[in-house]
Amino acid sequence: MTRGATERDRAKADRHDALLREAARLFAARGFSGVSLEDLGSAVGVSGPAVYRHFAGKQALLAAILVGVSERLCAGGRTVAEATSPARERLRALVRFHVTFALTEADVIRVQDRDLASLADEDARRVRRLQREYVAVWTDTLAELLPDAEPAELRVRTYACFGLINSTPHSVRGVTWSVPDGPAAPLLEAMALAALTADATA
């Protein structure tokens, strides 16, 4: 491959990543239906039709964002779980992983909260499958800590934890608080762990 071709490939990859990043920002701010191809192109310095060089359209961009984040969460959760033991430390590591995600990808969380229903059916099914697999990483870990709990209870605890952490984009404001190494991270981790292991009889 020539140097010129390599540079063009790199520029194309950079534009692809920029489109994903700006699409997440714009969808989070205005909603999927409130953003046009022209808005997306303008955000990265190209015309609206030029977006088609990278994605089949706005729907494909939404799918890339939401399927992509589900894939990253699922793969990352498995990596954390496989690398950490015993179960209590694994749970702590999973919480830390998810808190970091919430503080670094707030726009994506907003998009998922509001625009998941705008996905094409096939993409929506893929997201739901990946989400179930990610939840299973957590419930398998919780089952070791709470051996008497029924599967339904483990799922309730896990989804409640996600709700707590994923509320961050709606509650955390300011540069100091909205970064992974800010004061929100340890607070969220402590609250999430308390919620996950709360005594159901209290």
GROMACS .gro file of C-alpha atoms in nm:
model
  202
    1MET     CA    1   0.000   0.000   0.000
    2THR     CA    2   0.134   0.344  -0.094
    3ARG     CA    3   0.188   0.618   0.157
    4GLY     CA    4  -0.085   0.823  -0.008
    5ALA     CA    5  -0.333   0.538   0.019
    6THR     CA    6  -0.241   0.484   0.383
    7GLU     CA    7  -0.300   0.851   0.460
    8ARG     CA    8  -0.635   0.842   0.280
    9ASP     CA    9  -0.738   0.532   0.475
   10ARG     CA   10  -0.639   0.699   0.799
   11ALA     CA   11  -0.831   1.014   0.708
   12LYS     CA   12  -1.136   0.804   0.621
   13ALA     CA   13  -1.117   0.619   0.953
   14ASP     CA   14  -1.084   0.949   1.140
   15ARG     CA   15  -1.389   1.090   0.960
   16HIS     CA   16  -1.582   0.771   1.037
   17ASP     CA   17  -1.500   0.803   1.409
   18ALA     CA   18  -1.580   1.174   1.407
   19LEU     CA   19  -1.920   1.104   1.254
   20LEU     CA   20  -1.999   0.851   1.524
   21ARG     CA   21  -1.891   1.091   1.797
   22GLU     CA   22  -2.080   1.389   1.656
   23ALA     CA   23  -2.389   1.182   1.578
   24ALA     CA   24  -2.401   1.069   1.942
   25ARG     CA   25  -2.366   1.429   2.058
   26LEU     CA   26  -2.635   1.560   1.823
   27PHE     CA   27  -2.878   1.273   1.883
   28ALA     CA   28  -2.832   1.320   2.258
   29ALA     CA   29  -2.903   1.691   2.232
   30ARG     CA   30  -3.189   1.691   1.979
   31GLY     CA   31  -3.314   1.336   1.945
   32PHE     CA   32  -3.276   1.109   1.644
   33SER     CA   33  -3.567   1.266   1.456
   34GLY     CA   34  -3.436   1.618   1.521
   35VAL     CA   35  -3.105   1.568   1.339
   36SER     CA   36  -3.064   1.576   0.962
   37LEU     CA   37  -2.791   1.438   0.738
   38GLU     CA   38  -2.692   1.798   0.671
   39ASP     CA   39  -2.648   1.852   1.047
   40LEU     CA   40  -2.430   1.544   1.070
   41GLY     CA   41  -2.215   1.639   0.774
   42SER     CA   42  -2.175   1.997   0.894
   43ALA     CA   43  -2.059   1.875   1.234
   44VAL     CA   44  -1.756   1.709   1.075
   45GLY     CA   45  -1.697   1.960   0.797
   46VAL     CA   46  -1.855   1.781   0.499
   47SER     CA   47  -2.180   1.806   0.305
   48GLY     CA   48  -2.482   1.598   0.405
   49PRO     CA   49  -2.455   1.361   0.107
   50ALA     CA   50  -2.087   1.298   0.190
   51VAL     CA   51  -2.205   1.110   0.500
   52TYR     CA   52  -2.304   0.826   0.264
   53ARG     CA   53  -1.936   0.761   0.198
   54HIS     CA   54  -1.914   0.629   0.552
   55PHE     CA   55  -2.266   0.514   0.648
   56ALA     CA   56  -2.575   0.407   0.457
   57GLY     CA   57  -2.770   0.683   0.627
   58LYS     CA   58  -2.884   0.823   0.960
   59GLN     CA   59  -3.039   0.492   1.063
   60ALA     CA   60  -2.707   0.316   1.006
   61LEU     CA   61  -2.532   0.573   1.224
   62LEU     CA   62  -2.778   0.513   1.507
   63ALA     CA   63  -2.723   0.138   1.475
   64ALA     CA   64  -2.346   0.180   1.478
   65ILE     CA   65  -2.372   0.383   1.799
   66LEU     CA   66  -2.612   0.158   1.991
   67VAL     CA   67  -2.500  -0.182   1.865
   68GLY     CA   68  -2.141  -0.069   1.907
   69VAL     CA   69  -2.183   0.034   2.269
   70SER     CA   70  -2.364  -0.292   2.349
   71GLU     CA   71  -2.078  -0.489   2.196
   72ARG     CA   72  -1.819  -0.291   2.394
   73LEU     CA   73  -2.007  -0.334   2.721
   74CYS     CA   74  -2.054  -0.707   2.668
   75ALA     CA   75  -1.692  -0.769   2.568
   76GLY     CA   76  -1.558  -0.543   2.841
   77GLY     CA   77  -1.774  -0.701   3.109
   78ARG     CA   78  -1.657  -1.048   3.012
   79THR     CA   79  -1.295  -0.939   3.016
   80VAL     CA   80  -1.335  -0.789   3.363
   81ALA     CA   81  -1.514  -1.098   3.494
   82GLU     CA   82  -1.258  -1.340   3.352
   83ALA     CA   83  -0.969  -1.142   3.498
   84THR     CA   84  -1.103  -1.091   3.849
   85SER     CA   85  -1.176  -1.312   4.149
   86PRO     CA   86  -1.313  -1.372   4.408
   87ALA     CA   87  -1.676  -1.282   4.333
   88ARG     CA   88  -1.688  -0.974   4.557
   89GLU     CA   89  -1.383  -0.822   4.390
   90ARG     CA   90  -1.524  -0.919   4.050
   91LEU     CA   91  -1.847  -0.736   4.132
   92ARG     CA   92  -1.651  -0.432   4.244
   93ALA     CA   93  -1.453  -0.440   3.918
   94LEU     CA   94  -1.772  -0.468   3.711
   95VAL     CA   95  -1.920  -0.169   3.891
   96ARG     CA   96  -1.605   0.034   3.834
   97PHE     CA   97  -1.611  -0.065   3.466
   98HIS     CA   98  -1.972   0.046   3.422
   99VAL     CA   99  -1.924   0.371   3.614
  100THR     CA  100  -1.631   0.459   3.389
  101PHE     CA  101  -1.848   0.386   3.087
  102ALA     CA  102  -2.129   0.607   3.217
  103LEU     CA  103  -1.895   0.898   3.285
  104THR     CA  104  -1.717   0.877   2.949
  105GLU     CA  105  -2.012   0.797   2.720
  106ALA     CA  106  -2.291   1.010   2.862
  107ASP     CA  107  -2.415   1.107   2.515
  108VAL     CA  108  -2.453   0.742   2.416
  109ILE     CA  109  -2.659   0.672   2.730
  110ARG     CA  110  -2.890   0.961   2.645
  111VAL     CA  111  -2.930   0.831   2.291
  112GLN     CA  112  -3.010   0.480   2.411
  113ASP     CA  113  -3.260   0.608   2.667
  114ARG     CA  114  -3.452   0.808   2.407
  115ASP     CA  115  -3.392   0.654   2.066
  116LEU     CA  116  -3.356   0.279   2.111
  117ALA     CA  117  -3.704   0.239   1.963
  118SER     CA  118  -3.586   0.411   1.643
  119LEU     CA  119  -3.354   0.120   1.557
  120ALA     CA  120  -3.442  -0.116   1.276
  121ASP     CA  121  -3.590  -0.442   1.408
  122GLU     CA  122  -3.281  -0.652   1.335
  123ASP     CA  123  -3.051  -0.403   1.509
  124ALA     CA  124  -3.287  -0.378   1.806
  125ARG     CA  125  -3.285  -0.756   1.844
  126ARG     CA  126  -2.906  -0.757   1.836
  127VAL     CA  127  -2.889  -0.489   2.104
  128ARG     CA  128  -3.131  -0.678   2.327
  129ARG     CA  129  -2.933  -1.001   2.285
  130LEU     CA  130  -2.607  -0.828   2.376
  131GLN     CA  131  -2.773  -0.661   2.673
  132ARG     CA  132  -2.897  -0.998   2.801
  133GLU     CA  133  -2.546  -1.137   2.771
  134TYR     CA  134  -2.402  -0.840   2.961
  135VAL     CA  135  -2.663  -0.877   3.235
  136ALA     CA  136  -2.573  -1.247   3.264
  137VAL     CA  137  -2.212  -1.155   3.344
  138TRP     CA  138  -2.341  -0.958   3.642
  139THR     CA  139  -2.605  -1.204   3.759
  140ASP     CA  140  -2.359  -1.494   3.742
  141THR     CA  141  -2.130  -1.298   3.972
  142LEU     CA  142  -2.412  -1.200   4.207
  143ALA     CA  143  -2.526  -1.561   4.226
  144GLU     CA  144  -2.195  -1.652   4.390
  145LEU     CA  145  -2.248  -1.385   4.655
  146LEU     CA  146  -2.621  -1.445   4.702
  147PRO     CA  147  -2.661  -1.821   4.648
  148ASP     CA  148  -3.017  -1.826   4.787
  149ALA     CA  149  -3.145  -1.556   4.553
  150GLU     CA  150  -3.372  -1.650   4.264
  151PRO     CA  151  -3.267  -1.553   3.909
  152ALA     CA  152  -3.545  -1.294   3.895
  153GLU     CA  153  -3.407  -1.123   4.205
  154LEU     CA  154  -3.057  -1.118   4.062
  155ARG     CA  155  -3.189  -0.951   3.747
  156VAL     CA  156  -3.382  -0.695   3.951
  157ARG     CA  157  -3.070  -0.607   4.147
  158THR     CA  158  -2.862  -0.580   3.829
  159TYR     CA  159  -3.108  -0.362   3.638
  160ALA     CA  160  -3.156  -0.140   3.942
  161CYS     CA  161  -2.780  -0.094   3.957
  162PHE     CA  162  -2.769  -0.001   3.589
  163GLY     CA  163  -3.049   0.248   3.643
  164LEU     CA  164  -2.857   0.412   3.926
  165ILE     CA  165  -2.532   0.438   3.731
  166ASN     CA  166  -2.692   0.528   3.398
  167SER     CA  167  -2.878   0.818   3.556
  168THR     CA  168  -2.540   0.994   3.569
  169PRO     CA  169  -2.580   1.184   3.239
  170HIS     CA  170  -2.902   1.334   3.376
  171SER     CA  171  -2.771   1.419   3.723
  172VAL     CA  172  -2.400   1.497   3.698
  173ARG     CA  173  -2.309   1.845   3.584
  174GLY     CA  174  -1.981   2.030   3.564
  175VAL     CA  175  -1.637   1.930   3.441
  176THR     CA  176  -1.514   1.820   3.784
  177TRP     CA  177  -1.798   1.577   3.846
  178SER     CA  178  -1.851   1.440   3.496
  179VAL     CA  179  -1.512   1.272   3.446
  180PRO     CA  180  -1.404   0.918   3.545
  181ASP     CA  181  -1.149   1.041   3.799
  182GLY     CA  182  -1.382   1.301   3.952
  183PRO     CA  183  -1.569   1.274   4.285
  184ALA     CA  184  -1.877   1.118   4.123
  185ALA     CA  185  -1.698   0.792   4.044
  186PRO     CA  186  -1.629   0.663   4.397
  187LEU     CA  187  -1.970   0.785   4.514
  188LEU     CA  188  -2.148   0.599   4.234
  189GLU     CA  189  -1.939   0.287   4.294
  190ALA     CA  190  -2.023   0.281   4.664
  191MET     CA  191  -2.395   0.339   4.601
  192ALA     CA  192  -2.408   0.075   4.327
  193LEU     CA  193  -2.238  -0.188   4.541
  194ALA     CA  194  -2.473  -0.111   4.829
  195ALA     CA  195  -2.775  -0.148   4.600
  196LEU     CA  196  -2.651  -0.473   4.449
  197THR     CA  197  -2.592  -0.641   4.784
  198ALA     CA  198  -2.867  -0.478   4.993
  199ASP     CA  199  -3.037  -0.703   5.245
  200ALA     CA  200  -3.377  -0.783   5.094
  201THR     CA  201  -3.522  -0.840   5.443
  202ALA     CA  202  -3.416  -0.505   5.587
   0.00000   0.00000   0.00000
